[in-house]
Amino acid sequence: MIKLTPYVEYLLQDVFSDLDDVSVKRMFGGYGYYLGGSIFAFSGPDDGLMFKANDMTKQQYIDMGSEQFVYTGHKNKGPVKMPYWTVPEDLLEDRSKIAELARQSASLS
């Protein structure tokens, strides 16, 4: 069993409360969130939630003022843009919108 931070526990027990079958695994020094076995989100070591997007769905995150996650942990590579976009803090209180975005992101896998 992995050790969960208070932020991860908050996400699992509160923010994702409208979703069934959410699990979490360690990933990129943070945590990856899975819905029915498909990854849909990531939270980094400094907290903050990011949802997976693709070319067809990323515009909605841009419109919300989200930023793309850039992974800088490679020893031999420069920064790498990842397909994860920040979720605005105020959106964390909208359980139905979070559930909608999570299902959409999980379907991208």
C-alpha atoms as one frame of an Amber mdcrd trajectory, in Angstrom:
protein
   0.000   0.000   0.000   1.360   3.431  -0.912   1.580   6.303   1.537  -0.937
   9.003   0.649  -0.490  12.698   1.346  -3.342  14.677   2.927  -3.963  16.282
  -0.492  -4.335  12.873  -2.185  -6.698  11.731   0.566  -8.750  14.927   0.056
  -8.990  14.233  -3.675  -9.974  10.590  -3.211 -12.444  11.114  -0.379 -13.944
  14.476  -1.350 -13.222  15.828  -4.843 -13.746  12.463  -6.586 -16.697  11.485
  -4.363 -19.120  11.401  -7.333 -16.974   8.785  -9.081 -16.850   5.044  -8.508
 -13.748   2.890  -8.893 -11.037   5.574  -8.539  -7.611   4.203  -7.661  -4.198
   5.806  -7.262  -0.595   4.809  -8.051   2.769   6.535  -7.659   3.843   8.317
 -10.877   6.517  10.906 -11.825   7.249  11.612  -8.165   3.532  12.254  -7.647
   0.334  10.253  -8.051  -1.626   8.972 -11.036  -5.417   8.579 -10.697  -7.289
   5.837 -12.511 -10.972   5.420 -13.265 -11.938   1.859 -14.133  -8.296   1.103
 -14.897  -7.717   4.082 -17.238  -5.546   6.986 -16.123  -7.334  10.320 -16.057
  -5.384  12.599 -13.709  -2.090  13.321 -12.010  -1.080  15.288  -8.942   2.524
  16.304  -8.547   4.760  16.369  -5.516   3.816  20.010  -4.895   0.105  19.164
  -5.006  -2.255  20.578  -7.582  -4.461  18.407  -9.769  -4.015  17.905 -13.506
  -6.372  16.108 -15.898  -5.332  14.280 -19.038  -6.227  15.952 -22.332  -5.530
  15.482 -26.020  -5.630  17.722 -29.081  -9.427  17.547 -29.156 -10.008  18.298
 -25.450  -7.139  20.580 -24.420  -8.879  23.775 -25.579 -11.416  23.516 -22.755
  -8.516  23.536 -20.264  -6.914  26.504 -22.008 -10.285  28.299 -21.808 -10.386
  27.604 -18.036  -6.948  29.192 -17.632  -5.176  25.880 -17.120  -1.499  25.315
 -17.816   0.126  22.275 -19.358   2.310  20.148 -17.075   5.979  20.142 -18.052
   8.055  17.282 -16.637  11.588  18.398 -15.751  12.792  15.277 -13.924  14.726
  13.674 -16.780  18.469  13.477 -16.140  19.467  13.421 -19.820  16.583  15.268
 -21.461  15.234  18.761 -21.339  11.707  19.640 -20.193   8.951  17.473 -21.712
   5.374  18.680 -22.176   2.992  16.055 -20.805  -0.681  15.595 -21.767  -1.886
  16.861 -18.374  -3.456  20.253 -17.677  -3.945  21.976 -14.322  -7.419  22.016
 -12.827  -8.354  25.453 -11.428  -8.779  25.388  -7.632 -12.349  26.743  -7.774
 -13.379  23.838 -10.020 -12.483  21.351  -7.260 -15.736  22.310  -5.508 -17.875
  21.426  -8.558 -18.227  17.653  -8.121 -20.386  17.138 -11.225 -17.944  19.024
 -13.478 -14.986  17.135 -11.961 -16.785  13.832 -12.596 -17.575  14.873 -16.186
 -13.971  15.859 -16.893 -12.621  12.716 -15.193 -14.800  10.451 -17.350 -13.785
  12.362 -20.456 -10.091  12.123 -19.550 -10.324   8.407 -18.701 -11.844   7.735
 -22.136  -8.645   9.094 -23.779  -6.555   6.131 -22.612
